[in-house]
CSV table of C-alpha atoms (C1' of nucleotides) in Angstrom, one decimal:
chain,number,residue,atom,x,y,z
A,11,MET,CA,0.1,-0.1,0.0
A,12,GLU,CA,1.2,3.5,-0.8
A,13,ASN,CA,2.3,5.9,1.9
A,14,LEU,CA,-0.4,8.3,1.7
A,15,GLN,CA,-1.1,11.1,4.1
A,16,ILE,CA,-4.4,9.7,5.2
A,17,HIS,CA,-5.8,10.4,8.6
A,18,ILE,CA,-8.6,8.2,10.1
A,19,LYS,CA,-11.1,10.4,11.8
A,20,VAL,CA,-12.8,9.0,14.9
A,21,SER,CA,-16.1,10.4,16.2
A,22,PRO,CA,-15.5,13.0,19.0
A,23,GLU,CA,-18.2,11.4,20.9
A,24,THR,CA,-15.8,8.6,21.7
A,25,PHE,CA,-13.1,10.6,23.6
A,26,LEU,CA,-12.8,13.6,25.9
A,27,LYS,CA,-9.9,15.0,24.2
A,28,ASP,CA,-8.6,14.1,20.7
A,29,PRO,CA,-5.8,11.6,21.3
A,30,ASN,CA,-4.6,12.2,17.7
A,31,ALA,CA,-3.9,15.9,18.4
A,32,SER,CA,-1.0,15.5,20.9
A,33,ASP,CA,2.1,13.5,21.6
A,34,LEU,CA,0.6,12.2,24.9
A,35,GLY,CA,-2.8,11.3,23.2
A,36,ARG,CA,-0.9,9.2,20.5
A,37,LYS,CA,1.4,7.5,23.0
A,38,ILE,CA,-1.8,6.7,25.1
A,39,VAL,CA,-3.4,5.0,21.9
A,40,SER,CA,-0.3,3.3,20.6
A,41,ALA,CA,0.9,1.9,24.0
A,42,SER,CA,-2.7,0.7,24.8
A,43,ILE,CA,-2.8,-1.4,21.8
A,44,SER,CA,0.3,-3.3,22.8
A,45,LEU,CA,-0.7,-3.5,26.4
A,46,ILE,CA,-4.1,-4.8,25.7
A,47,ASN,CA,-2.5,-7.5,23.5
A,48,GLU,CA,0.0,-8.3,26.3
A,49,LEU,CA,-2.4,-8.5,29.3
A,50,GLY,CA,-5.8,-9.1,27.8
A,51,PHE,CA,-8.6,-6.5,28.3
A,52,GLU,CA,-9.7,-7.5,31.8
A,53,ALA,CA,-6.2,-7.2,33.3
A,54,PHE,CA,-5.5,-4.0,31.3
A,55,THR,CA,-5.8,-0.9,33.5
A,56,PHE,CA,-5.1,2.9,33.0
A,57,LYS,CA,-2.7,2.7,36.0
A,58,LYS,CA,-0.6,0.0,34.3
A,59,LEU,CA,-0.8,2.0,31.0
A,60,GLY,CA,0.3,5.2,32.8
A,61,ILE,CA,3.4,3.3,34.3
A,62,ASN,CA,4.0,2.0,30.8
A,63,ILE,CA,4.2,5.5,29.2
A,64,GLY,CA,5.5,7.3,32.2
A,65,SER,CA,2.4,9.4,32.9
A,66,PRO,CA,0.0,9.4,35.8
A,67,GLU,CA,-3.3,7.7,35.1
A,68,SER,CA,-5.2,11.0,35.6
A,69,SER,CA,-3.7,12.2,32.4
A,70,ILE,CA,-5.1,9.4,30.5
A,71,TYR,CA,-8.5,10.1,32.0
A,72,ARG,CA,-8.3,13.4,30.4
A,73,TYR,CA,-8.4,11.7,27.1
A,74,PHE,CA,-10.8,8.8,27.7
A,75,GLU,CA,-13.6,8.5,30.1
A,76,SER,CA,-13.0,4.8,30.8
A,77,LYS,CA,-11.2,1.9,29.4
A,78,HIS,CA,-14.4,0.8,27.8
A,79,MET,CA,-14.4,4.0,25.8
A,80,LEU,CA,-10.8,3.5,24.8
A,81,LEU,CA,-12.0,0.2,23.2
A,82,ILE,CA,-14.7,1.8,21.6
A,83,TYR,CA,-12.3,4.3,20.2
A,84,LEU,CA,-9.9,1.6,19.0
A,85,THR,CA,-12.6,-0.4,17.3
A,86,TYR,CA,-14.0,2.7,15.7
A,87,TRP,CA,-10.6,3.5,14.3
A,88,TYR,CA,-10.3,-0.1,13.2
A,89,TRP,CA,-13.5,-0.2,11.3
A,90,SER,CA,-12.9,3.2,9.7
A,91,TRP,CA,-9.5,1.9,8.5
A,92,VAL,CA,-11.3,-1.3,7.1
A,93,GLU,CA,-13.7,0.9,5.2
A,94,TYR,CA,-11.0,2.9,3.9
A,95,LYS,CA,-9.1,-0.2,2.6
A,96,LEU,CA,-12.4,-1.5,1.1
A,97,VAL,CA,-13.1,1.6,-0.8
A,98,PHE,CA,-9.7,1.9,-2.0
A,99,ALA,CA,-9.6,-1.8,-3.1
A,100,ILE,CA,-12.7,-1.7,-5.2
A,101,THR,CA,-12.0,1.6,-6.8
A,102,ASN,CA,-12.0,1.3,-10.7
A,103,ILE,CA,-13.0,-2.2,-10.5
A,104,LYS,CA,-16.2,-2.7,-12.7
A,105,SER,CA,-17.1,-6.3,-12.0
A,106,THR,CA,-19.3,-6.5,-9.0
A,107,LYS,CA,-18.3,-10.0,-8.6
A,108,GLN,CA,-14.5,-9.0,-8.5
A,109,ARG,CA,-15.5,-6.2,-6.1
A,110,LEU,CA,-17.2,-8.7,-3.7
A,111,GLU,CA,-14.3,-11.1,-3.8
A,112,LYS,CA,-11.9,-8.2,-2.9
A,113,ALA,CA,-14.1,-7.1,-0.1
A,114,ILE,CA,-14.3,-10.6,1.4
A,115,ILE,CA,-10.5,-10.8,1.3
A,116,ILE,CA,-10.3,-7.5,3.2
A,117,LEU,CA,-12.8,-8.7,5.8
A,118,THR,CA,-11.3,-12.1,6.4
A,119,LYS,CA,-7.6,-11.9,6.1
A,120,THR,CA,-5.2,-11.4,9.0
A,121,VAL,CA,-3.5,-8.0,8.8
A,122,GLU,CA,0.2,-8.6,8.3
A,123,GLU,CA,1.5,-5.4,6.9
A,124,ASP,CA,1.4,-2.0,8.8
A,125,GLY,CA,2.9,1.4,8.9
A,126,LEU,CA,0.6,3.5,6.9
A,127,PHE,CA,-0.8,5.4,9.8
A,128,SER,CA,2.1,6.8,12.0
A,129,HIS,CA,1.4,5.9,15.6
A,130,ILE,CA,-1.1,2.9,15.2
A,131,ASN,CA,0.3,-0.6,14.6
A,132,GLU,CA,-2.5,-2.1,12.4
A,133,THR,CA,-1.3,-5.7,12.9
A,134,LEU,CA,-1.6,-5.4,16.6
A,135,LEU,CA,-4.8,-3.6,16.5
A,136,ASP,CA,-6.2,-6.4,14.2
A,137,ARG,CA,-5.3,-8.8,17.0
A,138,VAL,CA,-6.9,-6.5,19.8
A,139,VAL,CA,-10.1,-6.5,17.6
A,140,MET,CA,-10.0,-10.2,17.1
A,141,ASN,CA,-9.4,-11.0,20.8
A,142,GLU,CA,-11.3,-8.4,22.5
A,143,GLY,CA,-13.6,-6.6,19.9
A,144,VAL,CA,-16.8,-8.3,21.0
A,145,LYS,CA,-16.4,-6.8,24.4
A,146,SER,CA,-17.1,-3.4,23.0
A,147,TYR,CA,-20.8,-4.3,22.2
A,148,HIS,CA,-21.5,-7.1,24.4
A,149,ILE,CA,-22.6,-4.7,27.2
A,150,LYS,CA,-25.7,-3.9,29.0
A,151,GLU,CA,-25.6,-0.4,27.7
A,152,ILE,CA,-25.5,-1.4,24.0
A,153,ASP,CA,-28.7,0.4,23.0
A,154,GLU,CA,-27.6,3.9,24.4
A,155,GLU,CA,-24.1,3.5,22.8
A,156,ASN,CA,-25.5,2.5,19.5
A,157,GLU,CA,-27.7,5.6,19.6
A,158,LYS,CA,-24.6,7.7,20.3
A,159,GLY,CA,-23.2,6.3,17.0
A,160,TYR,CA,-20.4,4.3,18.2
A,161,PHE,CA,-21.1,1.5,15.8
A,162,LYS,CA,-22.0,3.6,12.8
A,163,VAL,CA,-18.9,2.7,10.8
A,164,TYR,CA,-19.0,-0.9,11.4
A,165,LYS,CA,-22.7,-0.9,10.2
A,166,ARG,CA,-21.6,1.1,7.2
A,167,VAL,CA,-18.9,-1.4,6.2
A,168,VAL,CA,-21.5,-4.2,6.6
A,169,LYS,CA,-23.9,-2.2,4.3
A,170,ARG,CA,-21.4,-1.6,1.6
A,171,VAL,CA,-20.8,-5.3,1.1
A,172,SER,CA,-24.5,-6.1,1.5
A,173,ASP,CA,-25.0,-3.7,-1.3
A,174,MET,CA,-22.7,-5.6,-3.6
A,175,ILE,CA,-24.4,-8.8,-2.7
A,176,LEU,CA,-27.8,-7.2,-3.6
A,177,GLU,CA,-26.3,-5.9,-7.0
A,178,LEU,CA,-25.2,-9.5,-7.7
A,179,ASN,CA,-28.6,-11.1,-6.6
A,180,PRO,CA,-31.3,-8.5,-5.9
A,181,LYS,CA,-33.6,-11.4,-4.7
A,182,TYR,CA,-31.3,-12.7,-2.0
A,183,LYS,CA,-33.1,-12.0,1.3
A,184,TYR,CA,-30.5,-12.0,4.0
A,185,PRO,CA,-27.6,-9.8,2.7
A,186,ASN,CA,-27.0,-8.1,6.1
A,187,MET,CA,-26.9,-11.2,8.1
A,188,LEU,CA,-24.7,-13.0,5.4
A,189,VAL,CA,-22.2,-10.0,5.7
A,190,SER,CA,-22.2,-9.7,9.5
A,191,THR,CA,-21.9,-13.5,9.7
A,192,VAL,CA,-18.7,-13.2,7.5
A,193,VAL,CA,-17.3,-10.1,9.2
A,194,GLU,CA,-17.7,-11.5,12.9
A,195,GLY,CA,-17.2,-15.1,11.8
A,196,ALA,CA,-13.8,-14.4,10.2
A,197,LEU,CA,-12.5,-12.7,13.5
A,198,MET,CA,-13.8,-15.5,15.3
A,199,GLN,CA,-12.4,-18.3,13.0
A,200,ARG,CA,-9.0,-16.7,13.4
A,201,PHE,CA,-9.3,-16.7,17.3
A,202,PHE,CA,-10.4,-20.4,17.1
A,203,ALA,CA,-7.5,-21.3,14.9
A,204,GLU,CA,-5.2,-20.1,17.5
A,205,HIS,CA,-6.9,-21.4,20.7
A,206,LEU,CA,-9.8,-23.9,19.9
A,207,PRO,CA,-8.5,-25.5,16.6
A,208,ALA,CA,-11.0,-28.4,16.9
A,209,LEU,CA,-13.6,-25.8,15.9
A,210,THR,CA,-11.9,-24.9,12.7
A,211,ASN,CA,-10.3,-26.4,9.6
A,212,ILE,CA,-7.3,-24.4,9.3
A,213,GLU,CA,-4.2,-25.4,7.5
A,214,LYS,CA,-0.8,-24.1,8.2
A,215,GLY,CA,0.0,-21.1,5.7
A,216,LYS,CA,-3.3,-21.4,4.0
A,217,CYS,CA,-5.8,-18.6,3.9
A,218,ASN,CA,-8.7,-21.1,4.6
A,219,VAL,CA,-10.8,-18.5,6.5
A,220,THR,CA,-10.9,-16.4,3.3
A,221,LYS,CA,-11.5,-19.4,1.0
A,222,PHE,CA,-14.2,-20.7,3.3
A,223,TYR,CA,-16.2,-17.6,3.5
A,224,ASN,CA,-15.6,-16.7,-0.1
A,225,GLU,CA,-17.1,-20.1,-1.2
A,226,LEU,CA,-20.0,-19.6,1.5
A,227,VAL,CA,-20.9,-16.2,0.1
A,228,PHE,CA,-20.9,-17.1,-3.5
A,229,SER,CA,-22.5,-20.4,-3.1
A,230,VAL,CA,-25.5,-19.1,-1.2
A,231,ILE,CA,-26.2,-16.2,-3.4
A,232,ASN,CA,-26.0,-18.6,-6.3
A,233,LEU,CA,-23.1,-17.4,-8.2
A,234,HIS,CA,-20.8,-20.2,-8.6
A,235,ASP,CA,-17.9,-19.6,-11.1
A,236,ASP,CA,-19.4,-18.1,-14.1
B,20,MET,CA,-40.7,-32.2,25.5
B,21,GLU,CA,-41.4,-34.9,27.8
B,22,ASN,CA,-40.8,-34.5,31.5
B,23,LEU,CA,-38.0,-36.9,32.0
B,24,GLN,CA,-36.0,-37.1,35.1
B,25,ILE,CA,-32.8,-36.3,33.2
B,26,HIS,CA,-29.9,-34.6,35.0
B,27,ILE,CA,-27.3,-32.6,33.2
B,28,LYS,CA,-23.9,-33.4,34.5
B,29,VAL,CA,-21.3,-30.6,34.5
B,30,SER,CA,-17.6,-31.3,34.9
B,31,PRO,CA,-16.5,-31.1,38.6
B,32,GLU,CA,-13.5,-29.1,37.5
B,33,THR,CA,-15.7,-26.0,37.0
B,34,PHE,CA,-17.1,-25.9,40.6
B,35,LEU,CA,-15.6,-26.2,44.2
B,36,LYS,CA,-18.7,-27.9,45.6
B,37,ASP,CA,-21.4,-29.3,43.4
B,38,PRO,CA,-24.2,-26.7,43.2
B,39,ASN,CA,-26.6,-29.3,42.1
B,40,ALA,CA,-26.3,-31.2,45.3
B,41,SER,CA,-27.8,-28.7,47.7
B,42,ASP,CA,-30.6,-26.3,48.2
B,43,LEU,CA,-28.2,-23.3,48.5
B,44,GLY,CA,-26.3,-24.5,45.4
B,45,ARG,CA,-29.4,-24.8,43.2
B,46,LYS,CA,-30.6,-21.3,44.6
B,47,ILE,CA,-27.1,-19.8,43.7
B,48,VAL,CA,-27.2,-21.1,40.1
B,49,SER,CA,-30.8,-20.3,39.3
B,50,ALA,CA,-30.7,-16.7,40.9
B,51,SER,CA,-27.4,-16.1,39.0
B,52,ILE,CA,-29.1,-16.7,35.7
B,53,SER,CA,-31.7,-14.2,36.4
B,54,LEU,CA,-29.4,-11.5,38.0
B,55,ILE,CA,-26.9,-11.8,35.0
B,56,ASN,CA,-29.6,-11.1,32.8
B,57,GLU,CA,-30.9,-8.3,34.8
B,58,LEU,CA,-27.5,-6.5,35.4
B,59,GLY,CA,-25.2,-7.8,32.6
B,60,PHE,CA,-22.1,-9.9,33.5
B,61,GLU,CA,-19.9,-6.9,34.4
B,62,ALA,CA,-22.2,-5.4,37.0
B,63,PHE,CA,-23.2,-8.7,38.3
B,64,THR,CA,-21.3,-9.6,41.5
B,65,PHE,CA,-21.3,-12.4,44.1
B,66,LYS,CA,-22.2,-9.7,46.7
B,67,LYS,CA,-25.4,-8.8,44.9
B,68,LEU,CA,-26.2,-12.4,44.2
B,69,GLY,CA,-25.8,-13.0,48.0
B,70,ILE,CA,-28.1,-10.3,48.7
B,71,ASN,CA,-30.5,-11.6,46.3
B,72,ILE,CA,-30.7,-15.0,47.8
B,73,GLY,CA,-30.2,-14.0,51.4
B,74,SER,CA,-26.8,-15.5,51.8
B,75,PRO,CA,-23.4,-14.1,52.4
B,76,GLU,CA,-21.0,-13.9,49.5
B,77,SER,CA,-18.6,-16.1,51.4
B,78,SER,CA,-21.1,-19.0,51.0
B,79,ILE,CA,-21.1,-18.5,47.2
B,80,TYR,CA,-17.4,-18.7,47.1
B,81,ARG,CA,-17.7,-22.0,48.6
B,82,TYR,CA,-19.4,-23.2,45.4
B,83,PHE,CA,-17.5,-21.2,42.7
B,84,GLU,CA,-14.0,-19.9,42.7
B,85,SER,CA,-15.1,-16.7,41.0
B,86,LYS,CA,-17.8,-15.3,38.7
B,87,HIS,CA,-15.9,-16.3,35.8
B,88,MET,CA,-16.0,-19.9,36.9
B,89,LEU,CA,-19.8,-19.5,37.4
B,90,LEU,CA,-20.2,-18.5,33.8
B,91,ILE,CA,-18.1,-21.4,32.7
B,92,TYR,CA,-20.4,-23.7,34.6
B,93,LEU,CA,-23.5,-22.1,33.2
B,94,THR,CA,-22.2,-22.3,29.6
B,95,TYR,CA,-21.0,-25.9,30.1
B,96,TRP,CA,-24.6,-26.8,31.4
B,97,TYR,CA,-26.1,-25.0,28.4
B,98,TRP,CA,-24.0,-26.9,25.9
B,99,SER,CA,-24.5,-30.1,27.6
B,100,TRP,CA,-28.2,-29.5,27.4
B,101,VAL,CA,-28.1,-28.5,23.8
B,102,GLU,CA,-26.2,-31.8,23.2
B,103,TYR,CA,-29.0,-33.6,24.8
B,104,LYS,CA,-31.6,-32.0,22.8
B,105,LEU,CA,-29.6,-32.7,19.5
B,106,VAL,CA,-29.3,-36.3,20.2
B,107,PHE,CA,-32.8,-36.6,21.4
B,108,ALA,CA,-34.0,-34.9,18.1
B,109,ILE,CA,-32.2,-37.1,15.7
B,110,THR,CA,-33.0,-40.5,17.4
B,111,ASN,CA,-34.6,-42.8,15.0
B,112,ILE,CA,-34.3,-40.5,12.0
B,113,LYS,CA,-32.6,-42.1,9.1
B,114,SER,CA,-32.3,-39.5,6.7
B,115,THR,CA,-29.0,-37.6,7.3
B,116,LYS,CA,-30.4,-34.5,5.6
B,117,GLN,CA,-33.3,-34.4,7.9
B,118,ARG,CA,-31.1,-35.0,10.9
B,119,LEU,CA,-28.9,-32.0,9.8
B,120,GLU,CA,-32.1,-29.9,9.4
B,121,LYS,CA,-33.2,-30.7,12.9
B,122,ALA,CA,-29.7,-30.0,14.2
B,123,ILE,CA,-29.7,-26.5,12.6
B,124,ILE,CA,-33.2,-25.8,14.2
B,125,ILE,CA,-31.8,-26.8,17.6
B,126,LEU,CA,-28.7,-24.6,17.0
B,127,THR,CA,-30.3,-21.5,15.8
B,128,LYS,CA,-33.7,-21.1,17.3
B,129,THR,CA,-34.4,-19.0,20.4
B,130,VAL,CA,-35.4,-21.2,23.4
B,131,GLU,CA,-38.9,-20.4,24.4
B,132,GLU,CA,-40.0,-23.4,26.5
B,133,ASP,CA,-38.5,-24.6,29.7
B,134,GLY,CA,-39.2,-26.5,32.7
B,135,LEU,CA,-37.8,-29.8,32.1
B,136,PHE,CA,-34.7,-29.2,34.5
B,137,SER,CA,-36.1,-28.1,37.9
B,138,HIS,CA,-34.0,-25.2,39.0
B,139,ILE,CA,-32.6,-23.9,35.7
B,140,ASN,CA,-34.8,-21.6,33.5
B,141,GLU,CA,-33.6,-22.7,30.1
B,142,THR,CA,-35.1,-19.5,28.3
B,143,LEU,CA,-33.2,-17.2,30.6
B,144,LEU,CA,-30.1,-19.4,30.3
B,145,ASP,CA,-30.3,-19.2,26.6
B,146,ARG,CA,-30.4,-15.4,26.9
B,147,VAL,CA,-27.4,-15.3,29.1
B,148,VAL,CA,-25.4,-17.3,26.7
B,149,MET,CA,-26.5,-15.2,23.8
B,150,ASN,CA,-25.5,-12.0,25.8
B,151,GLU,CA,-22.5,-13.0,27.7
B,152,GLY,CA,-21.4,-16.4,26.3
B,153,VAL,CA,-18.4,-15.2,24.3
B,154,LYS,CA,-16.9,-13.7,27.6
B,155,SER,CA,-16.4,-17.3,28.9
B,156,TYR,CA,-13.7,-17.8,26.2
B,157,HIS,CA,-12.6,-14.5,25.1
B,158,ILE,CA,-10.0,-14.4,28.0
B,159,LYS,CA,-6.2,-14.3,28.3
B,160,GLU,CA,-6.2,-17.7,30.0
B,161,ILE,CA,-8.1,-19.6,27.2
B,162,ASP,CA,-5.5,-22.1,26.5
B,163,GLU,CA,-5.1,-23.4,30.1
B,164,GLU,CA,-8.8,-23.5,30.5
B,165,ASN,CA,-9.2,-25.2,27.3
B,166,GLU,CA,-6.8,-27.9,28.5
B,167,LYS,CA,-8.9,-28.3,31.7
B,168,GLY,CA,-11.7,-29.3,29.4
B,169,TYR,CA,-14.1,-26.5,30.1
B,170,PHE,CA,-15.1,-26.3,26.4
B,171,LYS,CA,-15.2,-30.0,25.5
B,172,VAL,CA,-19.0,-30.4,25.4
B,173,TYR,CA,-19.1,-27.4,23.0
B,174,LYS,CA,-16.5,-28.9,20.9
B,175,ARG,CA,-18.4,-32.1,20.8
B,176,VAL,CA,-21.6,-30.6,19.7
B,177,VAL,CA,-19.8,-29.0,16.8
B,178,LYS,CA,-18.2,-32.3,16.0
B,179,ARG,CA,-21.6,-34.1,16.0
B,180,VAL,CA,-22.9,-31.7,13.4
B,181,SER,CA,-19.8,-31.6,11.4
B,182,ASP,CA,-20.0,-35.4,11.0
B,183,MET,CA,-23.4,-35.1,9.7
B,184,ILE,CA,-22.1,-32.7,7.0
B,185,LEU,CA,-19.3,-35.1,6.2
B,186,GLU,CA,-21.8,-37.8,5.8
B,187,LEU,CA,-23.6,-35.8,3.3
B,188,ASN,CA,-20.7,-34.5,1.4
B,189,PRO,CA,-17.4,-36.3,2.4
B,190,LYS,CA,-15.5,-33.9,0.2
B,191,TYR,CA,-16.6,-30.7,1.9
B,192,LYS,CA,-13.4,-29.3,3.3
B,193,TYR,CA,-14.5,-27.0,6.1
B,194,PRO,CA,-17.2,-28.8,8.1
B,195,ASN,CA,-16.0,-27.6,11.6
B,196,MET,CA,-15.7,-23.9,10.4
B,197,LEU,CA,-19.2,-24.2,8.9
B,198,VAL,CA,-20.7,-25.5,12.1
B,199,SER,CA,-18.9,-23.0,14.5
B,200,THR,CA,-19.9,-20.3,12.1
B,201,VAL,CA,-23.6,-21.3,12.4
B,202,VAL,CA,-23.5,-21.9,16.1
B,203,GLU,CA,-21.8,-18.7,17.1
B,204,GLY,CA,-23.5,-16.8,14.2
B,205,ALA,CA,-26.9,-17.8,15.4
B,206,LEU,CA,-26.4,-16.4,18.9
B,207,MET,CA,-24.8,-13.3,17.4
B,208,GLN,CA,-27.7,-12.7,15.1
B,209,ARG,CA,-30.3,-13.1,17.7
B,210,PHE,CA,-28.2,-10.4,19.6
B,211,PHE,CA,-28.0,-8.2,16.7
B,212,ALA,CA,-31.8,-8.5,16.1
B,213,GLU,CA,-32.3,-7.0,19.5
B,214,HIS,CA,-29.7,-4.3,19.5
B,215,LEU,CA,-28.1,-3.7,15.9
B,216,PRO,CA,-31.0,-4.7,13.6
B,217,ALA,CA,-29.1,-3.0,10.7
B,218,LEU,CA,-26.8,-5.9,10.8
B,219,THR,CA,-29.6,-8.4,10.3
B,220,ASN,CA,-32.7,-9.1,8.1
B,221,ILE,CA,-35.0,-10.3,10.8
B,222,GLU,CA,-38.8,-10.0,10.3
B,223,LYS,CA,-41.0,-10.0,13.2
B,224,GLY,CA,-42.4,-13.4,14.0
B,225,LYS,CA,-40.3,-15.2,11.4
B,226,CYS,CA,-37.5,-17.6,12.2
B,227,ASN,CA,-35.3,-16.0,9.8
B,228,VAL,CA,-32.0,-17.0,11.6
B,229,THR,CA,-33.0,-20.6,11.2
B,230,LYS,CA,-33.9,-20.1,7.7
B,231,PHE,CA,-30.8,-18.1,6.8
B,232,TYR,CA,-28.4,-20.8,8.4
B,233,ASN,CA,-30.3,-23.7,6.9
B,234,GLU,CA,-30.1,-22.2,3.5
B,235,LEU,CA,-26.4,-21.4,3.9
B,236,VAL,CA,-25.4,-24.8,5.1
B,237,PHE,CA,-27.2,-26.8,2.4
B,238,SER,CA,-26.2,-24.3,-0.4
B,239,VAL,CA,-22.4,-24.6,0.6
B,240,ILE,CA,-22.3,-28.3,0.8
B,241,ASN,CA,-24.3,-28.5,-2.4
B,242,LEU,CA,-27.3,-30.1,-1.4
B,243,HIS,CA,-30.1,-27.8,-2.7
B,244,ASP,CA,-33.7,-29.3,-2.2
B,245,ASP,CA,-33.5,-32.7,-4.0
C,17,DC,C1',-23.7,-38.6,71.1
C,18,DA,C1',-19.5,-37.1,68.8
C,19,DA,C1',-17.7,-35.8,64.7
C,20,DA,C1',-18.0,-33.9,60.4
C,21,DT,C1',-20.3,-30.8,57.3
C,22,DA,C1',-22.8,-26.7,55.9
C,23,DT,C1',-24.1,-22.1,56.4
C,24,DA,C1',-24.2,-17.5,58.6
C,25,DA,C1',-21.9,-13.4,60.1
C,26,DT,C1',-18.6,-10.5,60.1
C,27,DA,C1',-14.1,-8.5,59.1
C,28,DG,C1',-10.3,-7.6,56.3
C,29,DT,C1',-7.2,-6.8,52.1
C,30,DA,C1',-5.3,-5.5,47.6
C,31,DT,C1',-6.8,-3.7,43.6
C,32,DT,C1',-9.8,-1.2,40.4
C,33,DA,C1',-12.1,2.5,38.3
C,34,DC,C1',-12.4,6.5,38.9
C,35,DT,C1',-12.6,12.0,40.9
C,36,DA,C1',-10.3,16.0,42.8
C,37,DT,C1',-6.9,19.4,43.7
C,38,DC,C1',-2.8,21.9,43.0
C,39,DA,C1',1.6,23.1,40.9
C,40,DC,C1',4.1,23.9,37.0
C,41,DA,C1',5.3,24.4,32.3
C,42,DT,C1',4.1,25.7,27.6
C,43,DT,C1',1.3,27.6,24.1
C,44,DT,C1',-1.7,31.3,22.2
C,45,DG,C1',-4.0,35.3,21.4
C,46,DC,C1',-3.8,40.4,21.8
D,20,DG,C1',6.0,40.6,25.6
D,21,DC,C1',2.6,39.4,28.9
D,22,DA,C1',-1.6,37.5,30.6
D,23,DA,C1',-4.6,33.7,30.0
D,24,DA,C1',-5.7,29.6,28.6
D,25,DT,C1',-4.3,24.9,28.1
D,26,DG,C1',-1.8,20.6,28.9
D,27,DT,C1',0.7,17.7,32.0
D,28,DG,C1',2.5,15.9,36.3
D,29,DA,C1',2.2,14.7,41.1
D,30,DT,C1',-0.4,13.3,44.6
D,31,DA,C1',-4.5,12.2,47.4
D,32,DG,C1',-8.7,10.2,48.1
D,33,DT,C1',-13.1,7.1,47.5
D,34,DA,C1',-16.4,3.6,46.8
D,35,DA,C1',-16.9,-0.7,44.9
D,36,DT,C1',-14.8,-5.1,43.4
D,37,DA,C1',-13.1,-9.6,44.1
D,38,DC,C1',-11.8,-12.0,46.8
D,39,DT,C1',-9.7,-14.5,51.8
D,40,DA,C1',-10.1,-15.6,56.7
D,41,DT,C1',-12.1,-16.4,61.0
D,42,DT,C1',-15.5,-17.8,64.2
D,43,DA,C1',-20.1,-19.2,65.5
D,44,DT,C1',-24.0,-22.1,65.1
D,45,DA,C1',-27.0,-25.3,63.0
D,46,DT,C1',-27.7,-29.8,60.8
D,47,DT,C1',-26.4,-34.1,59.1
D,48,DT,C1',-24.1,-38.6,59.6
D,49,DG,C1',-21.8,-42.6,61.4
DNA sequence: CAAATATAATAGTATTACTATCACATTTGC
DNA sequence: GCAAATGTGATAGTAATACTATTATATTTG
């Protein structure tokens, strides 16, 4: 990917002070990604993060209301980034089928490269979302948080891909369910591959998750190869 | 379903003292299911549970090491119960296709009836698993807990259905991924239907989740209606 | 009837998830 | 160039959480 000066904008609702606008803010975000990876979300605390970056926890609280809101911020960033990759990947491609194939790759492949966006390690963030992402919405307060728009980019990503499916088969009844099944399912399968392999059919070095979901999507919308 | 005197056995590894063997134990389990539903898993505490049942929290700690282990117990019970329903439903049915169809119904339908097992409200437990189930394994300690066997019944349920798929199409490459996608996906779609409907295509009163996954499974293993 | 077991009642601890205050350094606006 | 605003550090404090420990009492069992 080219080294463009693109900036991922995260909804101001998710933070108290824009972490992207200061050194400390960027340090908080980038260190939190590594630390959540290291400790898991439950054991991760602002106190430990503060020690990690050499700042008091009170300074972190000036940026994020709680560690939950930090997770919301990170997932919001992640899905905005996925959306960007999605739009970029399908530009100038005329065939809807090819566009959908590209979309499935983006939604299902493990992120390996990174470096486009200065302070965020996309590979590590991809792991955070895989391991802890569901905790951002599996909460009692989901309805209020949904109303505040915390999940709107995620929903937009699903809609973009659903629309491709409807273009290919306007009669298909469950495009949103299909796409959300693929999106969440892919993260889950990658998690299972590492920890509960009996629930998967992953082979070393092979992109089986992508293959599996690609086959799944095209077979259910009745578009086997040509 | 008939009122059989069936007892769901949960691995002793999950508790300190068998909650099924005493009045207090059964009260703890049944009250915890309602209270987790009411408060969500994060706000749920043994202290509140104690107040709810009129016992000190120290008594609850004699049964379960932590609230996490209580969740493990509940999900273990749930999947054992699903396995029982699965085996019961396919007994004496010769057609593998019909068996798989029944299995998909069991794995994807919301639980509405209950009462077979005295102290556990299966409808409420189904909701706990839908809302909080992923938190039982999305933890840093997953590998050790997997080795202790906490997820073995869940894996067995997946295997039973995978085997049906392989019977129908021995060449299908991803039976485990397909089944775990269906199992987790169905819980997720039901959760989305309540809170993030934009991610679904649920219509009121219709079993779209079941229909969607049924169609998905049979189309990908190449077994459209006869 | 003694011993074992189960539960209640109470207390205590380290950690968590914050909130509040004040000092100081830096940036910015006029 | 100076005052005001802003950002950060340092420190303290609090209610709640997730436990552990101890003792007393009631009940069951051998």
